[in-house]
Short mmCIF file of C-alpha atoms and ligand atoms in Angstrom, two decimals:
data_model
loop_
_atom_site.label_atom_id
_atom_site.label_comp_id
_atom_site.label_asym_id
_atom_site.label_seq_id
_atom_site.Cartn_x
_atom_site.Cartn_y
_atom_site.Cartn_z
CA MET A 278 20.26 22.50 10.35
CA HIS A 279 23.18 24.86 10.38
CA ASP A 280 24.99 26.47 7.52
CA LYS A 281 28.67 25.75 6.86
CA THR A 282 29.45 29.18 8.28
CA ALA A 283 27.96 30.62 11.44
CA SER A 284 24.92 32.77 10.75
CA PRO A 285 24.87 36.26 12.26
CA ALA A 286 23.85 36.11 15.90
CA PRO A 287 20.36 37.52 16.51
CA ALA A 288 21.07 38.21 20.17
CA PRO A 289 23.94 37.88 22.64
CA ALA A 290 25.05 34.34 23.51
CA PRO A 291 22.82 32.71 26.14
CA PRO A 292 24.24 32.63 29.66
CA LEU A 293 26.38 29.58 30.35
CA PHE A 294 27.22 28.00 33.73
CA THR A 295 23.99 29.09 35.46
CA TRP A 296 21.54 26.82 37.34
CA GLU A 297 19.19 26.86 34.36
CA PHE A 298 22.04 25.94 32.06
CA ALA A 299 23.02 23.01 34.29
CA ALA A 300 19.42 21.74 34.32
CA ASP A 301 19.12 21.90 30.52
CA PRO A 302 22.16 23.09 28.55
CA TYR A 303 20.81 21.88 25.20
CA PRO A 304 19.03 25.08 24.05
CA ALA A 305 22.25 27.02 24.73
CA TYR A 306 24.28 24.41 22.87
CA ALA A 307 21.90 24.61 19.90
CA TRP A 308 22.38 28.39 19.86
CA LEU A 309 26.16 28.06 19.97
CA ARG A 310 26.23 25.41 17.22
CA GLU A 311 24.15 27.69 15.04
CA HIS A 312 25.66 31.11 15.71
CA ALA A 313 29.05 30.73 17.38
CA PRO A 314 30.33 27.18 16.84
CA VAL A 315 33.80 28.05 18.13
CA HIS A 316 32.97 30.45 20.90
CA ARG A 317 35.29 32.29 23.27
CA THR A 318 33.98 32.54 26.80
CA ALA A 319 35.17 33.05 30.38
CA LEU A 320 34.92 29.87 32.44
CA PRO A 321 33.75 30.14 36.07
CA SER A 322 37.44 29.93 37.09
CA GLY A 323 38.09 33.12 35.14
CA VAL A 324 40.10 31.38 32.42
CA GLU A 325 39.19 32.34 28.85
CA ALA A 326 38.61 29.36 26.57
CA TRP A 327 37.12 28.36 23.22
CA LEU A 328 34.08 26.10 23.26
CA VAL A 329 33.68 23.82 20.23
CA THR A 330 30.10 22.65 19.77
CA ARG A 331 29.61 21.27 16.21
CA TYR A 332 30.19 17.54 15.66
CA ALA A 333 32.55 17.88 12.68
CA ASP A 334 34.72 20.52 14.41
CA ALA A 335 34.67 18.55 17.67
CA ARG A 336 35.82 15.34 16.02
CA GLN A 337 38.54 17.18 14.17
CA ALA A 338 39.73 19.01 17.30
CA LEU A 339 39.88 15.80 19.36
CA ALA A 340 42.30 14.27 16.84
CA ASP A 341 44.29 17.42 15.97
CA GLN A 342 47.96 16.99 16.95
CA ARG A 343 48.39 20.77 17.08
CA LEU A 344 46.12 20.77 20.11
CA SER A 345 48.07 19.51 23.10
CA LYS A 346 46.72 17.95 26.29
CA ASN A 347 49.72 19.24 28.24
CA PRO A 348 48.88 22.28 30.42
CA VAL A 349 52.42 23.68 29.94
CA HIS A 350 51.09 24.91 26.60
CA HIS A 351 48.41 27.00 28.28
CA SER A 352 49.32 30.67 27.76
CA GLU A 353 48.33 31.39 31.36
CA SER A 354 50.32 28.59 33.00
CA ALA A 355 53.54 30.60 32.81
CA HIS A 356 51.90 33.10 35.13
CA GLY A 357 50.77 30.38 37.52
CA LYS A 358 47.16 30.92 36.53
CA GLY A 359 46.60 27.77 34.48
CA LYS A 360 43.35 26.56 35.97
CA VAL A 361 42.14 24.13 33.38
CA GLY A 362 42.58 20.58 34.63
CA ILE A 363 41.75 18.33 37.56
CA PRO A 364 41.58 20.24 40.85
CA GLY A 365 44.25 19.19 43.32
CA GLU A 366 46.41 17.19 40.92
CA ARG A 367 49.21 19.74 40.79
CA SER A 368 49.78 19.92 44.52
CA ALA A 369 49.58 16.13 44.81
CA ASN A 370 52.21 15.60 42.09
CA LEU A 371 49.86 13.59 39.89
CA MET A 372 50.31 15.49 36.66
CA THR A 373 51.99 12.80 34.58
CA HIS A 374 48.91 10.94 33.47
CA LEU A 375 47.34 10.11 30.12
CA LEU A 376 44.99 13.08 30.04
CA ASN A 377 47.86 15.57 30.46
CA ILE A 378 50.41 14.33 28.00
CA ASP A 379 51.09 14.03 24.27
CA PRO A 380 53.03 11.55 22.13
CA PRO A 381 55.62 10.13 22.48
CA ASP A 382 55.10 9.97 26.29
CA HIS A 383 51.39 9.32 25.85
CA THR A 384 52.08 6.49 23.40
CA ARG A 385 54.48 4.81 25.85
CA LEU A 386 52.19 5.13 28.90
CA ARG A 387 49.07 4.12 27.01
CA ARG A 388 50.82 1.04 25.60
CA LEU A 389 51.94 0.02 29.09
CA VAL A 390 48.54 0.52 30.73
CA SER A 391 46.80 -1.27 27.85
CA LYS A 392 48.86 -4.38 28.64
CA ALA A 393 47.35 -4.47 32.14
CA PHE A 394 43.87 -2.97 31.60
CA THR A 395 42.78 -5.38 28.88
CA PRO A 396 39.27 -6.05 27.52
CA ARG A 397 39.74 -9.59 28.88
CA ARG A 398 40.33 -8.31 32.42
CA VAL A 399 37.13 -6.28 32.11
CA ALA A 400 35.15 -9.25 30.74
CA GLU A 401 36.32 -11.42 33.62
CA PHE A 402 35.14 -8.72 36.01
CA ALA A 403 31.51 -8.96 34.80
CA PRO A 404 30.30 -11.35 37.56
CA ARG A 405 31.70 -9.04 40.26
CA VAL A 406 29.96 -6.00 38.73
CA GLN A 407 26.70 -7.96 38.71
CA GLU A 408 27.22 -8.97 42.36
CA LEU A 409 27.94 -5.36 43.39
CA THR A 410 24.87 -4.14 41.49
CA ASP A 411 22.64 -6.69 43.23
CA GLN A 412 24.11 -5.93 46.67
CA LEU A 413 23.44 -2.22 46.27
CA ILE A 414 19.83 -2.86 45.19
CA ASP A 415 19.41 -5.29 48.15
CA GLY A 416 20.30 -2.32 50.38
CA PHE A 417 17.09 -0.43 49.51
CA ALA A 418 14.76 -2.92 47.76
CA GLU A 419 12.69 -3.58 50.90
CA ARG A 420 12.05 0.13 51.48
CA GLY A 421 10.11 0.84 48.32
CA GLU A 422 11.99 4.11 47.83
CA ALA A 423 15.56 5.27 47.37
CA ASP A 424 17.83 8.02 46.16
CA LEU A 425 19.40 6.31 43.20
CA ILE A 426 22.35 8.69 43.04
CA HIS A 427 23.55 8.22 46.62
CA GLU A 428 22.59 4.60 47.07
CA PHE A 429 23.31 3.22 43.62
CA ALA A 430 24.91 5.31 40.86
CA PHE A 431 27.55 6.81 43.17
CA PRO A 432 28.85 3.72 45.05
CA LEU A 433 28.78 1.26 42.13
CA PRO A 434 31.64 2.75 40.05
CA ILE A 435 33.80 3.53 43.07
CA TYR A 436 33.58 0.00 44.50
CA ALA A 437 34.04 -1.46 41.02
CA ILE A 438 37.21 0.47 40.22
CA CYS A 439 38.61 -0.07 43.74
CA ASP A 440 38.07 -3.83 43.37
CA LEU A 441 39.64 -3.85 39.94
CA LEU A 442 42.68 -1.88 41.12
CA GLY A 443 43.11 -4.12 44.16
CA VAL A 444 42.18 -1.68 46.95
CA PRO A 445 41.28 -3.97 49.91
CA ARG A 446 37.55 -4.00 50.73
CA GLU A 447 38.13 -2.57 54.22
CA ASP A 448 39.69 0.58 52.70
CA GLN A 449 37.09 1.15 50.00
CA ASP A 450 34.82 3.31 52.14
CA ASP A 451 37.69 5.80 52.50
CA PHE A 452 37.71 6.05 48.72
CA ARG A 453 33.96 6.50 48.77
CA ASP A 454 34.43 9.47 51.14
CA TRP A 455 37.25 11.04 49.13
CA ALA A 456 35.32 10.57 45.90
CA GLY A 457 32.27 12.12 47.59
CA MET A 458 34.35 15.13 48.53
CA MET A 459 35.63 15.48 44.96
CA ILE A 460 32.18 15.21 43.42
CA ARG A 461 30.50 17.54 45.95
CA HIS A 462 33.07 20.27 45.57
CA GLY A 463 33.79 19.75 41.87
CA GLY A 464 33.86 23.21 40.28
CA GLY A 465 33.33 24.79 43.71
CA PRO A 466 35.74 25.48 46.57
CA ARG A 467 38.99 23.75 45.74
CA GLY A 468 40.33 23.24 49.27
CA GLY A 469 38.30 20.11 50.01
CA VAL A 470 39.08 18.59 46.65
CA ALA A 471 42.81 19.20 47.02
CA ARG A 472 42.76 17.50 50.45
CA ALA A 473 40.85 14.51 49.10
CA VAL A 474 43.23 14.19 46.15
CA LYS A 475 46.25 14.36 48.48
CA ARG A 476 44.90 11.62 50.74
CA MET A 477 44.14 9.46 47.75
CA ARG A 478 47.62 10.05 46.41
CA THR A 479 49.29 9.09 49.71
CA TYR A 480 47.14 5.97 49.96
CA LEU A 481 47.85 4.92 46.37
CA ALA A 482 51.61 5.45 46.78
CA GLU A 483 51.61 3.15 49.83
CA LEU A 484 49.42 0.58 48.09
CA ILE A 485 51.73 0.53 45.05
CA HIS A 486 54.67 0.02 47.37
CA ARG A 487 52.92 -2.91 49.08
CA LYS A 488 51.91 -4.47 45.76
CA ARG A 489 55.49 -4.26 44.52
CA GLU A 490 56.56 -6.36 47.51
CA ASN A 491 53.53 -8.60 47.35
CA PRO A 492 51.99 -8.69 43.84
CA GLY A 493 48.54 -10.14 43.19
CA GLU A 494 46.21 -10.54 40.22
CA ASP A 495 44.78 -7.01 40.50
CA LEU A 496 45.21 -4.11 38.08
CA ILE A 497 47.78 -2.25 40.21
CA SER A 498 50.01 -5.35 40.27
CA GLY A 499 49.40 -5.59 36.51
CA LEU A 500 50.50 -1.96 36.06
CA ILE A 501 53.69 -2.61 38.05
CA ARG A 502 54.41 -5.79 36.06
CA ALA A 503 53.63 -4.33 32.64
CA SER A 504 56.66 -3.82 30.47
CA ASP A 505 57.27 -2.79 26.91
CA HIS A 506 60.70 -3.27 25.35
CA GLY A 507 62.14 -3.46 28.85
CA GLU A 508 60.38 -0.25 29.94
CA HIS A 509 58.21 -0.10 33.07
CA LEU A 510 56.07 2.51 34.78
CA THR A 511 57.90 4.40 37.54
CA GLU A 512 56.17 4.43 40.95
CA ASN A 513 55.06 7.99 40.34
CA GLU A 514 53.69 7.11 36.90
CA ALA A 515 51.87 4.11 38.37
CA ALA A 516 50.32 6.31 41.10
CA ALA A 517 49.25 8.91 38.52
CA MET A 518 47.83 6.11 36.36
CA ALA A 519 45.82 4.61 39.24
CA PHE A 520 44.59 8.11 40.09
CA ILE A 521 43.45 8.89 36.55
CA LEU A 522 41.68 5.53 36.31
CA LEU A 523 39.78 6.46 39.47
CA PHE A 524 39.16 10.05 38.47
CA ALA A 525 38.22 9.43 34.82
CA GLY A 526 36.19 6.34 35.62
CA PHE A 527 34.22 7.54 38.57
CA GLU A 528 32.03 10.63 38.12
CA THR A 529 31.56 9.82 34.42
CA THR A 530 30.03 6.44 35.24
CA VAL A 531 27.96 7.84 38.14
CA ASN A 532 26.41 10.22 35.65
CA LEU A 533 25.96 7.65 32.90
CA ILE A 534 23.88 5.58 35.35
CA GLY A 535 22.11 8.61 36.90
CA ASN A 536 21.38 10.55 33.68
CA GLY A 537 20.57 7.27 31.90
CA THR A 538 18.05 6.08 34.48
CA TYR A 539 16.46 9.52 34.58
CA ALA A 540 16.12 9.62 30.78
CA LEU A 541 14.46 6.18 30.84
CA LEU A 542 12.01 7.29 33.52
CA ARG A 543 11.14 10.35 31.42
CA HIS A 544 10.57 8.27 28.26
CA PRO A 545 8.09 5.56 29.29
CA GLU A 546 7.71 4.10 25.79
CA GLN A 547 11.43 3.60 25.36
CA ARG A 548 11.73 2.19 28.85
CA ALA A 549 8.81 -0.25 28.27
CA ARG A 550 10.43 -1.38 25.04
CA LEU A 551 13.70 -2.07 26.84
CA GLN A 552 11.91 -3.87 29.65
CA ARG A 553 10.11 -6.11 27.13
CA ALA A 554 13.36 -6.92 25.31
CA LEU A 555 15.09 -7.79 28.59
CA ALA A 556 12.16 -10.00 29.67
CA GLU A 557 12.56 -11.90 26.38
CA GLY A 558 16.25 -12.37 27.06
CA ASP A 559 17.26 -10.03 24.21
CA GLU A 560 20.14 -7.75 25.22
CA THR A 561 20.68 -6.06 21.83
CA LEU A 562 18.52 -3.08 22.78
CA LEU A 563 20.39 -2.79 26.08
CA ALA A 564 23.70 -2.43 24.23
CA THR A 565 22.47 0.12 21.66
CA GLY A 566 20.41 1.79 24.40
CA VAL A 567 23.35 2.52 26.69
CA GLU A 568 25.23 4.08 23.75
CA GLU A 569 22.17 6.18 22.95
CA LEU A 570 21.81 7.33 26.56
CA LEU A 571 25.42 8.44 26.42
CA ARG A 572 24.77 10.40 23.23
CA TYR A 573 21.46 11.82 24.42
CA ASP A 574 22.61 13.09 27.82
CA GLY A 575 26.26 12.18 28.22
CA PRO A 576 28.14 13.19 31.35
CA VAL A 577 31.22 14.77 29.79
CA GLU A 578 30.81 18.32 28.67
CA LEU A 579 34.00 20.30 28.89
CA ALA A 580 36.45 17.84 30.41
CA THR A 581 38.29 17.59 27.13
CA TRP A 582 40.62 20.53 27.50
CA ARG A 583 43.36 21.02 24.95
CA PHE A 584 45.82 23.86 24.31
CA ALA A 585 46.82 25.28 20.91
CA THR A 586 50.56 24.78 20.36
CA GLN A 587 50.47 27.22 17.44
CA ASP A 588 48.09 29.74 15.86
CA LEU A 589 45.46 27.79 13.94
CA THR A 590 41.99 27.95 12.41
CA LEU A 591 39.19 25.82 13.83
CA GLY A 592 35.68 25.90 12.40
CA GLY A 593 36.58 29.14 10.60
CA GLN A 594 37.76 30.77 13.82
CA ARG A 595 41.34 31.93 14.53
CA VAL A 596 42.68 30.34 17.70
CA ALA A 597 45.93 31.73 19.13
CA GLU A 598 48.86 29.71 20.42
CA GLY A 599 48.36 28.99 24.13
CA ASP A 600 44.57 29.28 24.05
CA PRO A 601 42.57 26.54 25.80
CA VAL A 602 40.09 24.70 23.55
CA LEU A 603 37.24 22.76 25.18
CA VAL A 604 35.34 20.29 23.03
CA VAL A 605 31.75 20.17 24.27
CA LEU A 606 30.90 16.53 23.62
CA ALA A 607 27.30 16.84 24.82
CA ALA A 608 26.73 19.63 22.26
CA ALA A 609 28.43 17.79 19.39
CA ASP A 610 26.34 14.70 20.11
CA ARG A 611 23.11 16.67 19.50
CA ASP A 612 24.28 18.14 16.18
CA PRO A 613 21.50 17.77 13.57
CA GLU A 614 24.17 17.73 10.84
CA ARG A 615 25.33 14.36 12.16
CA PHE A 616 22.37 12.74 13.93
CA ALA A 617 18.82 12.37 12.65
CA ASP A 618 16.35 13.82 15.18
CA PRO A 619 19.17 14.50 17.63
CA ASP A 620 16.84 15.58 20.46
CA THR A 621 14.90 12.30 20.29
CA LEU A 622 15.92 9.41 22.54
CA ASP A 623 15.91 6.28 20.37
CA LEU A 624 17.39 3.29 22.19
CA ALA A 625 17.55 1.34 18.93
CA ARG A 626 19.57 4.06 17.13
CA ARG A 627 22.08 2.37 14.84
CA ASP A 628 23.98 5.20 13.15
CA ASN A 629 25.37 6.42 16.44
CA GLN A 630 29.03 7.26 16.27
CA HIS A 631 28.77 9.59 19.27
CA LEU A 632 31.73 11.35 20.86
CA GLY A 633 30.75 10.50 24.45
CA TYR A 634 33.99 8.54 24.90
CA GLY A 635 36.06 11.01 22.90
CA HIS A 636 37.93 10.27 19.69
CA GLY A 637 41.52 9.75 18.56
CA ILE A 638 44.50 8.76 20.70
CA HIS A 639 42.86 9.80 23.99
CA TYR A 640 39.70 7.74 23.29
CA CYS A 641 38.38 6.51 26.62
CA LEU A 642 40.51 3.68 27.93
CA GLY A 643 37.72 2.62 30.29
CA ALA A 644 34.91 2.41 27.71
CA PRO A 645 34.55 -1.41 28.03
CA LEU A 646 34.25 -1.09 31.83
CA ALA A 647 31.82 1.84 31.58
CA ARG A 648 29.64 -0.16 29.14
CA LEU A 649 29.73 -3.16 31.45
CA GLU A 650 28.69 -1.10 34.48
CA GLY A 651 26.08 0.95 32.62
CA GLN A 652 24.44 -2.12 31.10
CA ALA A 653 24.49 -4.12 34.36
CA ALA A 654 23.10 -1.17 36.36
CA LEU A 655 20.20 -0.33 34.03
CA ALA A 656 19.22 -3.93 33.22
CA THR A 657 19.26 -4.99 36.88
CA LEU A 658 17.25 -1.97 38.03
CA LEU A 659 14.57 -2.60 35.40
CA ARG A 660 14.45 -6.34 36.04
CA ARG A 661 14.34 -6.18 39.82
CA LEU A 662 12.25 -3.03 40.26
CA PRO A 663 9.93 -3.23 37.25
CA ASP A 664 7.58 -0.45 38.38
CA LEU A 665 10.39 2.00 39.21
CA ARG A 666 9.11 5.57 39.01
CA LEU A 667 10.34 9.09 39.71
CA ALA A 668 9.37 10.37 43.17
CA ALA A 669 10.03 14.06 42.52
CA ASP A 670 8.90 16.80 40.24
CA PRO A 671 11.50 16.99 37.43
CA GLU A 672 11.50 20.77 37.84
CA GLU A 673 12.68 20.34 41.42
CA LEU A 674 15.65 18.11 40.62
CA ARG A 675 19.04 19.74 40.98
CA TRP A 676 21.86 19.18 38.55
CA ARG A 677 25.53 19.30 39.32
CA GLY A 678 26.76 21.08 36.36
CA GLY A 679 28.78 22.77 33.98
CA LEU A 680 32.47 22.84 33.90
CA ILE A 681 33.65 19.28 33.74
CA MET A 682 30.71 16.96 33.97
CA ARG A 683 26.96 17.16 34.31
CA GLY A 684 24.72 14.94 36.39
CA LEU A 685 21.89 14.80 38.91
CA ARG A 686 22.58 15.55 42.57
CA THR A 687 19.73 13.29 43.68
CA LEU A 688 17.33 10.94 41.93
CA PRO A 689 14.45 10.04 44.28
CA VAL A 690 12.46 7.01 43.11
CA GLU A 691 9.61 4.78 44.34
CA PHE A 692 8.69 1.19 43.52
CA THR A 693 6.84 -1.74 45.04
CA ALA A 694 8.88 -2.88 48.03
CA GLN A 695 10.51 -6.28 47.49
CA GLY A 696 10.99 -9.19 49.80
C1 HEM B 804 39.43 9.28 28.47
C2 HEM B 804 34.59 9.55 28.77
C3 HEM B 804 34.52 5.89 31.92
C4 HEM B 804 39.33 5.92 31.98
C5 HEM B 804 38.11 9.64 28.27
C6 HEM B 804 37.70 10.67 27.34
C7 HEM B 804 36.35 10.75 27.44
C8 HEM B 804 35.91 9.78 28.42
C9 HEM B 804 35.44 11.70 26.68
C10 HEM B 804 38.61 11.48 26.40
C11 HEM B 804 38.98 12.82 26.97
C12 HEM B 804 39.77 13.67 26.00
O1 HEM B 804 39.98 13.31 24.84
O2 HEM B 804 40.20 14.76 26.42
C13 HEM B 804 34.17 8.58 29.65
C14 HEM B 804 32.78 8.30 29.94
C15 HEM B 804 32.75 7.27 30.83
C16 HEM B 804 34.13 6.91 31.09
C17 HEM B 804 31.59 9.04 29.35
C18 HEM B 804 31.59 6.58 31.49
C19 HEM B 804 30.40 6.55 31.00
C20 HEM B 804 35.81 5.56 32.19
C21 HEM B 804 36.22 4.48 33.05
C22 HEM B 804 37.59 4.51 33.08
C23 HEM B 804 38.03 5.59 32.21
C24 HEM B 804 35.28 3.53 33.79
C25 HEM B 804 38.57 3.65 33.80
C26 HEM B 804 38.36 2.92 34.79
C27 HEM B 804 39.75 6.85 31.06
C28 HEM B 804 41.16 7.15 30.82
C29 HEM B 804 41.19 8.12 29.81
C30 HEM B 804 39.79 8.39 29.46
C31 HEM B 804 42.35 6.55 31.54
C32 HEM B 804 42.41 8.79 29.21
C33 HEM B 804 42.83 8.05 27.98
C34 HEM B 804 43.99 8.73 27.26
O3 HEM B 804 44.23 9.93 27.45
O4 HEM B 804 44.67 8.03 26.50
N1 HEM B 804 37.01 9.11 28.89
N2 HEM B 804 34.95 7.74 30.36
N3 HEM B 804 36.92 6.19 31.69
N4 HEM B 804 38.96 7.60 30.22
FE1 HEM B 804 36.96 7.57 30.21
#
């Protein structure tokens, strides 16, 4: 338990952004919560930022109107050094999206997109998600082994969001390649990412143009059609919206499925309990379980950048106008002040208001879709491959980590071959 104020640090802050940190950041997060809950550090890009790690501070920061999502407020952006954001988006002219703007623009765009991306549209998409999930498992079920990241967790969200947006099936493998480039180079060399983002942008602009001429029932046509008091999205806004749906909904969901499956394989009792519930046709534990997996090892760490629009105090710390503030959701969601036994995975956890999907006006727009995909993926894996087991030493697994999102690079598994 931590005190209201940070206790004096016994030693320097643990190293962040190393391989060891990516494999298990939780001891470092515990240290930060205890000793430096609002901590100034240099990010790998060289940008100095504040990391917020306690639940109460995190929740407050996410909803604080003095913290802007717009990178123009970054003190370094005036010097062309503003490097907090999505790689490649600047050069591809995709900056005007929900995660970069504040009210009133945010309110207008969010209202418009919410008219097209409705919970009903997501619910109607459930059979397609199930079909995709089964097809991907069919691809490796006869082999008795697979890499669940490359063959399952990675393609599922990309095909799902492409289908939902209305990207024709024959073009979806291009998206798979571009997304692969973004995920492989995320936080690394930016050239490849910028190229992938540019190609995606060109493709989306053409697709939007075609859908305007020839609308269908897909989400892009819905975005074009959506209107609010006579207002519509411009073509550029629609392209940026489609891009952020892809970007925000892709790597996050890959990691929910990857980290989630890994956590289940490492907690056999919890996994057996879920398997029993599913066999009895009870999906309650599946629903609470996916939320718990998100709290326990959620994918989003620092992708919640904000910029102080004025000098302010956060968690007892002075933050200057123009400073970037990164809310570390994965740290907040292990805060013992908020969660009982925070380091224990409890699929039946009820009091679980985690911050995995954020909080406030930028709360994840895709949460219903992410839940649908996460639940379908885990339930179908456990039902179809009941003796699924890890085929690697956990110490040997490599994590893609740190700056924006955290997830496994590979997840080798074995099981009794089917069919
Ligand atoms: C926003 C997490 C899946 C679309 C967010 C935020 C978080 C988040 C933490 C808030 C960021 C902030 O406040 O700075 C996740 C996680 C997912 C997931 C953990 C999967 C497990 C998706 C999916 C989509 C999506 C599938 C869409 C297809 C969005 C959008 C926003 C957003 C558009 C911006 C909303 C706004 O600014 O108003 N997400 N997300 N997300 N997410 Fe997700």
